[in-house]
Amino acid sequence: MESLIQRLKTLSSAEDFLLFFGVPFDERVVQVNRLHILKRFYQYLHQTPGTSTLDDVALFRCQRDLLARAYGDFLTSTPAREKVFKVFQDAEGKQSVALASLRDSLADRRPRPSATGSSAQATPRAATPAIAATPTLAAMSPAHPS
């Protein structure tokens, strides 16, 4: 007889796991959350001590309960709220840049006034492309082919 672990190795999708363990599910929920459900199931498995000492029947029941719990998490919540994947854990999926960093970056790109205080502008640094070399929106529009 094939062991539980060998049978589990043949499963690949969230639907496969849910069907195998006999966990009732809504296809629409699984379509949207399949990776999140499997990842949460994996997390629950690794947080549960003593599973390596269980026989196949007890292990099946334990895993079925953990999968049902993982699926249930996404019946009442969203992937963003559950934060299963790193992208949702890092600042709730938002990347941020400090305002001072932006200000310093822009200051390096602006032409600097001359030391004499005249309105003449200094030549841009070699590493920064000149603004005049940047095409204008009018030049890039279809009405004005270059």
N, C-alpha and C. Protein backbone atom coordinates (compact mmCIF):
# COMPACT_ATOMS: atom_id res chain seq x y z
N MET A 1 0.84 -1.20 0.00
CA MET A 1 0.00 0.00 0.00
C MET A 1 0.88 1.25 0.00
N GLU A 2 0.49 2.22 -0.79
CA GLU A 2 1.24 3.47 -0.92
C GLU A 2 1.07 4.32 0.34
N SER A 3 2.16 4.89 0.83
CA SER A 3 2.08 5.71 2.04
C SER A 3 1.44 7.06 1.74
N LEU A 4 1.00 7.72 2.78
CA LEU A 4 0.38 9.04 2.64
C LEU A 4 1.35 10.02 1.99
N ILE A 5 2.59 10.01 2.43
CA ILE A 5 3.59 10.93 1.89
C ILE A 5 3.78 10.71 0.40
N GLN A 6 3.80 9.45 -0.04
CA GLN A 6 3.95 9.17 -1.47
C GLN A 6 2.74 9.68 -2.25
N ARG A 7 1.56 9.54 -1.70
CA ARG A 7 0.36 10.03 -2.38
C ARG A 7 0.35 11.56 -2.43
N LEU A 8 0.82 12.19 -1.37
CA LEU A 8 0.86 13.66 -1.35
C LEU A 8 1.81 14.21 -2.41
N LYS A 9 2.87 13.48 -2.69
CA LYS A 9 3.85 13.92 -3.69
C LYS A 9 3.25 14.00 -5.09
N THR A 10 2.13 13.32 -5.33
CA THR A 10 1.50 13.35 -6.65
C THR A 10 0.57 14.55 -6.82
N LEU A 11 0.28 15.26 -5.74
CA LEU A 11 -0.64 16.39 -5.80
C LEU A 11 0.12 17.65 -6.18
N SER A 12 -0.53 18.51 -6.98
CA SER A 12 0.19 19.72 -7.41
C SER A 12 -0.59 21.01 -7.21
N SER A 13 -1.90 20.98 -7.24
CA SER A 13 -2.66 22.22 -7.15
C SER A 13 -3.43 22.28 -5.82
N ALA A 14 -3.88 23.46 -5.49
CA ALA A 14 -4.70 23.62 -4.28
C ALA A 14 -5.95 22.77 -4.38
N GLU A 15 -6.53 22.73 -5.58
CA GLU A 15 -7.72 21.90 -5.78
C GLU A 15 -7.41 20.43 -5.54
N ASP A 16 -6.25 19.96 -6.00
CA ASP A 16 -5.85 18.57 -5.78
C ASP A 16 -5.80 18.25 -4.28
N PHE A 17 -5.17 19.13 -3.52
CA PHE A 17 -5.06 18.92 -2.07
C PHE A 17 -6.44 18.95 -1.41
N LEU A 18 -7.26 19.93 -1.76
CA LEU A 18 -8.59 20.04 -1.15
C LEU A 18 -9.45 18.81 -1.47
N LEU A 19 -9.40 18.34 -2.69
CA LEU A 19 -10.15 17.15 -3.07
C LEU A 19 -9.61 15.91 -2.36
N PHE A 20 -8.30 15.76 -2.32
CA PHE A 20 -7.68 14.60 -1.68
C PHE A 20 -8.08 14.49 -0.20
N PHE A 21 -8.06 15.62 0.49
CA PHE A 21 -8.39 15.62 1.92
C PHE A 21 -9.89 15.73 2.18
N GLY A 22 -10.68 15.90 1.11
CA GLY A 22 -12.13 15.98 1.29
C GLY A 22 -12.59 17.26 1.95
N VAL A 23 -11.85 18.35 1.73
CA VAL A 23 -12.22 19.65 2.30
C VAL A 23 -13.14 20.34 1.29
N PRO A 24 -14.40 20.62 1.67
CA PRO A 24 -15.30 21.32 0.74
C PRO A 24 -14.76 22.73 0.47
N PHE A 25 -14.90 23.18 -0.78
CA PHE A 25 -14.36 24.50 -1.12
C PHE A 25 -15.17 25.16 -2.21
N ASP A 26 -15.09 26.47 -2.24
CA ASP A 26 -15.70 27.30 -3.28
C ASP A 26 -14.62 27.55 -4.33
N GLU A 27 -14.89 27.14 -5.54
CA GLU A 27 -13.91 27.27 -6.63
C GLU A 27 -13.46 28.72 -6.82
N ARG A 28 -14.37 29.68 -6.65
CA ARG A 28 -14.01 31.10 -6.83
C ARG A 28 -12.99 31.54 -5.80
N VAL A 29 -13.12 31.07 -4.57
CA VAL A 29 -12.16 31.42 -3.52
C VAL A 29 -10.80 30.82 -3.84
N VAL A 30 -10.79 29.59 -4.29
CA VAL A 30 -9.53 28.91 -4.61
C VAL A 30 -8.85 29.54 -5.82
N GLN A 31 -9.62 29.94 -6.82
CA GLN A 31 -9.03 30.56 -8.01
C GLN A 31 -8.25 31.81 -7.66
N VAL A 32 -8.75 32.57 -6.74
CA VAL A 32 -8.11 33.83 -6.37
C VAL A 32 -6.98 33.62 -5.36
N ASN A 33 -7.09 32.60 -4.51
CA ASN A 33 -6.17 32.46 -3.37
C ASN A 33 -5.35 31.17 -3.37
N ARG A 34 -5.29 30.45 -4.47
CA ARG A 34 -4.67 29.11 -4.45
C ARG A 34 -3.26 29.09 -3.89
N LEU A 35 -2.41 30.00 -4.32
CA LEU A 35 -1.03 30.00 -3.82
C LEU A 35 -0.96 30.39 -2.34
N HIS A 36 -1.82 31.29 -1.95
CA HIS A 36 -1.86 31.74 -0.56
C HIS A 36 -2.32 30.59 0.36
N ILE A 37 -3.30 29.84 -0.11
CA ILE A 37 -3.81 28.71 0.68
C ILE A 37 -2.71 27.66 0.85
N LEU A 38 -2.03 27.32 -0.23
CA LEU A 38 -0.97 26.31 -0.14
C LEU A 38 0.20 26.79 0.72
N LYS A 39 0.56 28.04 0.58
CA LYS A 39 1.65 28.59 1.40
C LYS A 39 1.26 28.58 2.88
N ARG A 40 0.03 28.96 3.20
CA ARG A 40 -0.42 28.96 4.59
C ARG A 40 -0.47 27.52 5.13
N PHE A 41 -0.93 26.58 4.32
CA PHE A 41 -0.94 25.17 4.69
C PHE A 41 0.48 24.72 5.04
N TYR A 42 1.44 25.06 4.20
CA TYR A 42 2.85 24.75 4.44
C TYR A 42 3.32 25.35 5.77
N GLN A 43 2.96 26.61 6.03
CA GLN A 43 3.34 27.26 7.29
C GLN A 43 2.74 26.53 8.48
N TYR A 44 1.47 26.17 8.39
CA TYR A 44 0.83 25.45 9.48
C TYR A 44 1.49 24.09 9.71
N LEU A 45 1.85 23.40 8.64
CA LEU A 45 2.52 22.10 8.78
C LEU A 45 3.83 22.24 9.55
N HIS A 46 4.59 23.26 9.23
CA HIS A 46 5.89 23.46 9.88
C HIS A 46 5.78 24.02 11.29
N GLN A 47 4.65 24.57 11.64
CA GLN A 47 4.44 25.08 12.99
C GLN A 47 3.86 24.02 13.92
N THR A 48 3.47 22.88 13.36
CA THR A 48 2.82 21.84 14.14
C THR A 48 3.86 20.80 14.56
N PRO A 49 4.15 20.71 15.85
CA PRO A 49 5.15 19.75 16.31
C PRO A 49 4.59 18.33 16.34
N GLY A 50 5.48 17.36 16.21
CA GLY A 50 5.12 15.96 16.39
C GLY A 50 4.50 15.26 15.21
N THR A 51 4.40 15.90 14.06
CA THR A 51 3.76 15.23 12.91
C THR A 51 4.60 14.07 12.39
N SER A 52 5.89 14.10 12.61
CA SER A 52 6.75 13.02 12.11
C SER A 52 6.54 11.71 12.85
N THR A 53 5.92 11.76 14.02
CA THR A 53 5.70 10.55 14.80
C THR A 53 4.31 9.96 14.59
N LEU A 54 3.46 10.62 13.79
CA LEU A 54 2.09 10.16 13.58
C LEU A 54 2.04 9.05 12.53
N ASP A 55 1.09 8.12 12.71
CA ASP A 55 0.87 7.13 11.66
C ASP A 55 0.08 7.79 10.53
N ASP A 56 -0.12 7.08 9.42
CA ASP A 56 -0.75 7.67 8.24
C ASP A 56 -2.16 8.19 8.51
N VAL A 57 -2.94 7.48 9.30
CA VAL A 57 -4.32 7.91 9.57
C VAL A 57 -4.32 9.20 10.40
N ALA A 58 -3.53 9.22 11.45
CA ALA A 58 -3.46 10.42 12.29
C ALA A 58 -2.85 11.59 11.51
N LEU A 59 -1.85 11.32 10.69
CA LEU A 59 -1.23 12.37 9.88
C LEU A 59 -2.22 12.92 8.86
N PHE A 60 -3.00 12.04 8.24
CA PHE A 60 -4.03 12.48 7.30
C PHE A 60 -5.01 13.42 7.99
N ARG A 61 -5.49 13.05 9.15
CA ARG A 61 -6.45 13.88 9.89
C ARG A 61 -5.85 15.23 10.27
N CYS A 62 -4.60 15.18 10.73
CA CYS A 62 -3.92 16.42 11.12
C CYS A 62 -3.77 17.35 9.92
N GLN A 63 -3.30 16.80 8.80
CA GLN A 63 -3.09 17.62 7.61
C GLN A 63 -4.41 18.12 7.03
N ARG A 64 -5.44 17.29 7.09
CA ARG A 64 -6.77 17.73 6.61
C ARG A 64 -7.24 18.93 7.43
N ASP A 65 -7.08 18.85 8.74
CA ASP A 65 -7.50 19.97 9.60
C ASP A 65 -6.69 21.23 9.32
N LEU A 66 -5.39 21.08 9.08
CA LEU A 66 -4.54 22.24 8.79
C LEU A 66 -4.89 22.86 7.43
N LEU A 67 -5.18 22.01 6.45
CA LEU A 67 -5.57 22.53 5.14
C LEU A 67 -6.92 23.24 5.22
N ALA A 68 -7.86 22.67 5.96
CA ALA A 68 -9.16 23.32 6.13
C ALA A 68 -8.99 24.67 6.83
N ARG A 69 -8.09 24.71 7.80
CA ARG A 69 -7.80 25.98 8.51
C ARG A 69 -7.19 27.01 7.56
N ALA A 70 -6.24 26.56 6.73
CA ALA A 70 -5.59 27.46 5.76
C ALA A 70 -6.62 27.99 4.76
N TYR A 71 -7.47 27.12 4.25
CA TYR A 71 -8.52 27.54 3.33
C TYR A 71 -9.46 28.52 4.02
N GLY A 72 -9.84 28.21 5.25
CA GLY A 72 -10.74 29.07 6.01
C GLY A 72 -10.20 30.47 6.23
N ASP A 73 -8.89 30.59 6.35
CA ASP A 73 -8.28 31.92 6.52
C ASP A 73 -8.65 32.86 5.38
N PHE A 74 -8.81 32.30 4.18
CA PHE A 74 -9.07 33.14 3.01
C PHE A 74 -10.55 33.23 2.65
N LEU A 75 -11.38 32.55 3.43
CA LEU A 75 -12.83 32.74 3.30
C LEU A 75 -13.25 34.06 3.93
N THR A 76 -12.58 34.43 4.99
CA THR A 76 -12.97 35.61 5.77
C THR A 76 -11.97 36.74 5.69
N SER A 77 -10.89 36.56 4.93
CA SER A 77 -9.85 37.58 4.88
C SER A 77 -9.33 37.70 3.45
N THR A 78 -8.33 38.55 3.28
CA THR A 78 -7.72 38.77 1.97
C THR A 78 -6.23 38.43 2.03
N PRO A 79 -5.61 38.15 0.89
CA PRO A 79 -4.16 37.90 0.89
C PRO A 79 -3.37 39.07 1.49
N ALA A 80 -3.78 40.29 1.20
CA ALA A 80 -3.06 41.45 1.74
C ALA A 80 -3.15 41.50 3.26
N ARG A 81 -4.28 41.13 3.81
CA ARG A 81 -4.45 41.14 5.25
C ARG A 81 -3.72 39.97 5.92
N GLU A 82 -3.69 38.83 5.26
CA GLU A 82 -3.05 37.63 5.82
C GLU A 82 -1.52 37.68 5.72
N LYS A 83 -1.00 38.39 4.73
CA LYS A 83 0.44 38.60 4.56
C LYS A 83 1.25 37.30 4.55
N VAL A 84 0.81 36.36 3.72
CA VAL A 84 1.50 35.07 3.62
C VAL A 84 2.82 35.22 2.88
N PHE A 85 2.83 36.02 1.81
CA PHE A 85 4.02 36.18 1.00
C PHE A 85 4.78 37.45 1.40
N LYS A 86 6.08 37.44 1.14
CA LYS A 86 6.97 38.52 1.53
C LYS A 86 6.54 39.88 0.98
N VAL A 87 6.01 39.92 -0.22
CA VAL A 87 5.61 41.20 -0.81
C VAL A 87 4.55 41.89 0.07
N PHE A 88 3.70 41.11 0.72
CA PHE A 88 2.69 41.70 1.60
C PHE A 88 3.26 41.99 2.99
N GLN A 89 4.33 41.32 3.36
CA GLN A 89 4.94 41.54 4.66
C GLN A 89 5.79 42.82 4.67
N ASP A 90 6.42 43.13 3.53
CA ASP A 90 7.28 44.31 3.43
C ASP A 90 6.43 45.56 3.29
N ALA A 91 6.25 46.27 4.36
CA ALA A 91 5.52 47.54 4.35
C ALA A 91 4.16 47.39 3.69
N GLU A 92 3.50 46.27 3.97
CA GLU A 92 2.17 46.00 3.44
C GLU A 92 2.13 46.11 1.93
N GLY A 93 3.21 45.67 1.27
CA GLY A 93 3.25 45.67 -0.18
C GLY A 93 3.60 47.00 -0.80
N LYS A 94 3.91 47.99 0.02
CA LYS A 94 4.23 49.32 -0.51
C LYS A 94 5.72 49.58 -0.32
N GLN A 95 6.32 50.15 -1.32
CA GLN A 95 7.72 50.56 -1.22
C GLN A 95 7.74 52.04 -0.91
N SER A 96 8.66 52.45 -0.07
CA SER A 96 8.72 53.86 0.27
C SER A 96 10.13 54.39 0.08
N VAL A 97 10.18 55.68 -0.22
CA VAL A 97 11.45 56.38 -0.39
C VAL A 97 11.37 57.63 0.47
N ALA A 98 12.41 57.88 1.22
CA ALA A 98 12.43 59.05 2.09
C ALA A 98 12.40 60.33 1.25
N LEU A 99 11.65 61.32 1.70
CA LEU A 99 11.55 62.60 1.00
C LEU A 99 12.91 63.26 0.87
N ALA A 100 13.72 63.19 1.90
CA ALA A 100 15.06 63.79 1.86
C ALA A 100 15.90 63.14 0.76
N SER A 101 15.75 61.85 0.57
CA SER A 101 16.49 61.15 -0.48
C SER A 101 16.07 61.65 -1.86
N LEU A 102 14.78 61.85 -2.06
CA LEU A 102 14.29 62.39 -3.34
C LEU A 102 14.80 63.81 -3.56
N ARG A 103 14.74 64.62 -2.51
CA ARG A 103 15.18 66.01 -2.60
C ARG A 103 16.66 66.07 -2.98
N ASP A 104 17.50 65.23 -2.33
CA ASP A 104 18.93 65.21 -2.63
C ASP A 104 19.18 64.74 -4.06
N SER A 105 18.42 63.77 -4.50
CA SER A 105 18.56 63.24 -5.85
C SER A 105 18.22 64.31 -6.89
N LEU A 106 17.15 65.06 -6.63
CA LEU A 106 16.75 66.12 -7.56
C LEU A 106 17.75 67.27 -7.54
N ALA A 107 18.30 67.57 -6.38
CA ALA A 107 19.27 68.67 -6.28
C ALA A 107 20.50 68.38 -7.11
N ASP A 108 20.91 67.12 -7.18
CA ASP A 108 22.06 66.76 -7.99
C ASP A 108 21.79 66.93 -9.47
N ARG A 109 20.55 66.94 -9.88
CA ARG A 109 20.21 67.02 -11.30
C ARG A 109 19.91 68.44 -11.76
N ARG A 110 19.67 69.33 -10.84
CA ARG A 110 19.34 70.71 -11.20
C ARG A 110 20.61 71.49 -11.54
N PRO A 111 20.52 72.37 -12.53
CA PRO A 111 21.66 73.25 -12.81
C PRO A 111 21.88 74.17 -11.62
N ARG A 112 23.12 74.44 -11.32
CA ARG A 112 23.45 75.27 -10.16
C ARG A 112 23.77 76.70 -10.62
N PRO A 113 23.36 77.70 -9.82
CA PRO A 113 23.69 79.09 -10.18
C PRO A 113 25.21 79.31 -10.05
N SER A 114 25.69 80.28 -10.81
CA SER A 114 27.13 80.55 -10.75
C SER A 114 27.48 81.20 -9.42
N ALA A 115 28.76 81.21 -9.10
CA ALA A 115 29.24 81.75 -7.82
C ALA A 115 29.06 83.26 -7.75
N THR A 116 28.96 83.96 -8.87
CA THR A 116 28.84 85.42 -8.87
C THR A 116 27.42 85.87 -8.57
N GLY A 117 26.48 84.92 -8.51
CA GLY A 117 25.11 85.30 -8.20
C GLY A 117 24.31 85.69 -9.42
N SER A 118 24.90 85.63 -10.63
CA SER A 118 24.14 85.97 -11.82
C SER A 118 23.14 84.87 -12.12
N SER A 119 22.25 85.16 -13.03
CA SER A 119 21.21 84.19 -13.36
C SER A 119 21.71 83.13 -14.34
N ALA A 120 22.96 83.22 -14.76
CA ALA A 120 23.51 82.21 -15.67
C ALA A 120 23.59 80.88 -14.92
N GLN A 121 23.31 79.81 -15.64
CA GLN A 121 23.31 78.50 -14.99
C GLN A 121 24.62 77.78 -15.24
N ALA A 122 25.00 76.98 -14.26
CA ALA A 122 26.21 76.19 -14.39
C ALA A 122 25.96 75.03 -15.35
N THR A 123 27.02 74.53 -15.92
CA THR A 123 26.91 73.39 -16.82
C THR A 123 26.58 72.15 -16.01
N PRO A 124 25.64 71.34 -16.49
CA PRO A 124 25.31 70.12 -15.75
C PRO A 124 26.51 69.19 -15.66
N ARG A 125 26.54 68.37 -14.62
CA ARG A 125 27.62 67.41 -14.46
C ARG A 125 27.64 66.44 -15.64
N ALA A 126 28.78 65.85 -15.90
CA ALA A 126 28.91 64.92 -17.02
C ALA A 126 28.06 63.67 -16.80
N ALA A 127 27.89 63.24 -15.56
CA ALA A 127 27.14 62.02 -15.29
C ALA A 127 25.64 62.23 -15.43
N THR A 128 25.20 63.50 -15.40
CA THR A 128 23.78 63.80 -15.50
C THR A 128 23.49 64.30 -16.90
N PRO A 129 22.57 63.67 -17.64
CA PRO A 129 22.27 64.13 -19.00
C PRO A 129 21.66 65.52 -18.96
N ALA A 130 21.96 66.31 -19.96
CA ALA A 130 21.42 67.66 -20.05
C ALA A 130 19.93 67.59 -20.32
N ILE A 131 19.18 68.48 -19.73
CA ILE A 131 17.73 68.51 -19.91
C ILE A 131 17.38 68.79 -21.36
N ALA A 132 18.16 69.61 -22.04
CA ALA A 132 17.88 69.95 -23.43
C ALA A 132 17.94 68.72 -24.33
N ALA A 133 18.67 67.70 -23.93
CA ALA A 133 18.78 66.49 -24.75
C ALA A 133 17.56 65.59 -24.61
N THR A 134 16.71 65.85 -23.63
CA THR A 134 15.51 65.05 -23.42
C THR A 134 14.44 65.49 -24.39
N PRO A 135 13.83 64.57 -25.14
CA PRO A 135 12.78 64.97 -26.09
C PRO A 135 11.56 65.52 -25.35
N THR A 136 10.90 66.46 -25.98
CA THR A 136 9.70 67.04 -25.37
C THR A 136 8.50 66.17 -25.68
N LEU A 137 7.43 66.37 -24.96
CA LEU A 137 6.19 65.62 -25.22
C LEU A 137 5.67 65.93 -26.62
N ALA A 138 5.78 67.16 -27.07
CA ALA A 138 5.31 67.53 -28.40
C ALA A 138 6.10 66.78 -29.47
N ALA A 139 7.38 66.63 -29.26
CA ALA A 139 8.23 65.94 -30.24
C ALA A 139 7.92 64.45 -30.26
N MET A 140 7.42 63.90 -29.16
CA MET A 140 7.16 62.47 -29.06
C MET A 140 5.73 62.12 -29.50
N SER A 141 4.85 63.11 -29.64
CA SER A 141 3.45 62.81 -29.98
C SER A 141 3.33 62.46 -31.46
N PRO A 142 2.31 61.67 -31.83
CA PRO A 142 2.14 61.27 -33.24
C PRO A 142 1.87 62.44 -34.18
N ALA A 143 1.34 63.55 -33.66
CA ALA A 143 1.06 64.71 -34.50
C ALA A 143 2.33 65.38 -34.99
N HIS A 144 3.45 65.18 -34.27
CA HIS A 144 4.72 65.80 -34.63
C HIS A 144 5.78 64.72 -34.78
N PRO A 145 5.77 63.98 -35.87
CA PRO A 145 6.80 62.93 -36.00
C PRO A 145 8.18 63.53 -36.08
N SER A 146 9.14 62.83 -35.50
CA SER A 146 10.52 63.34 -35.47
C SER A 146 11.22 62.99 -36.75
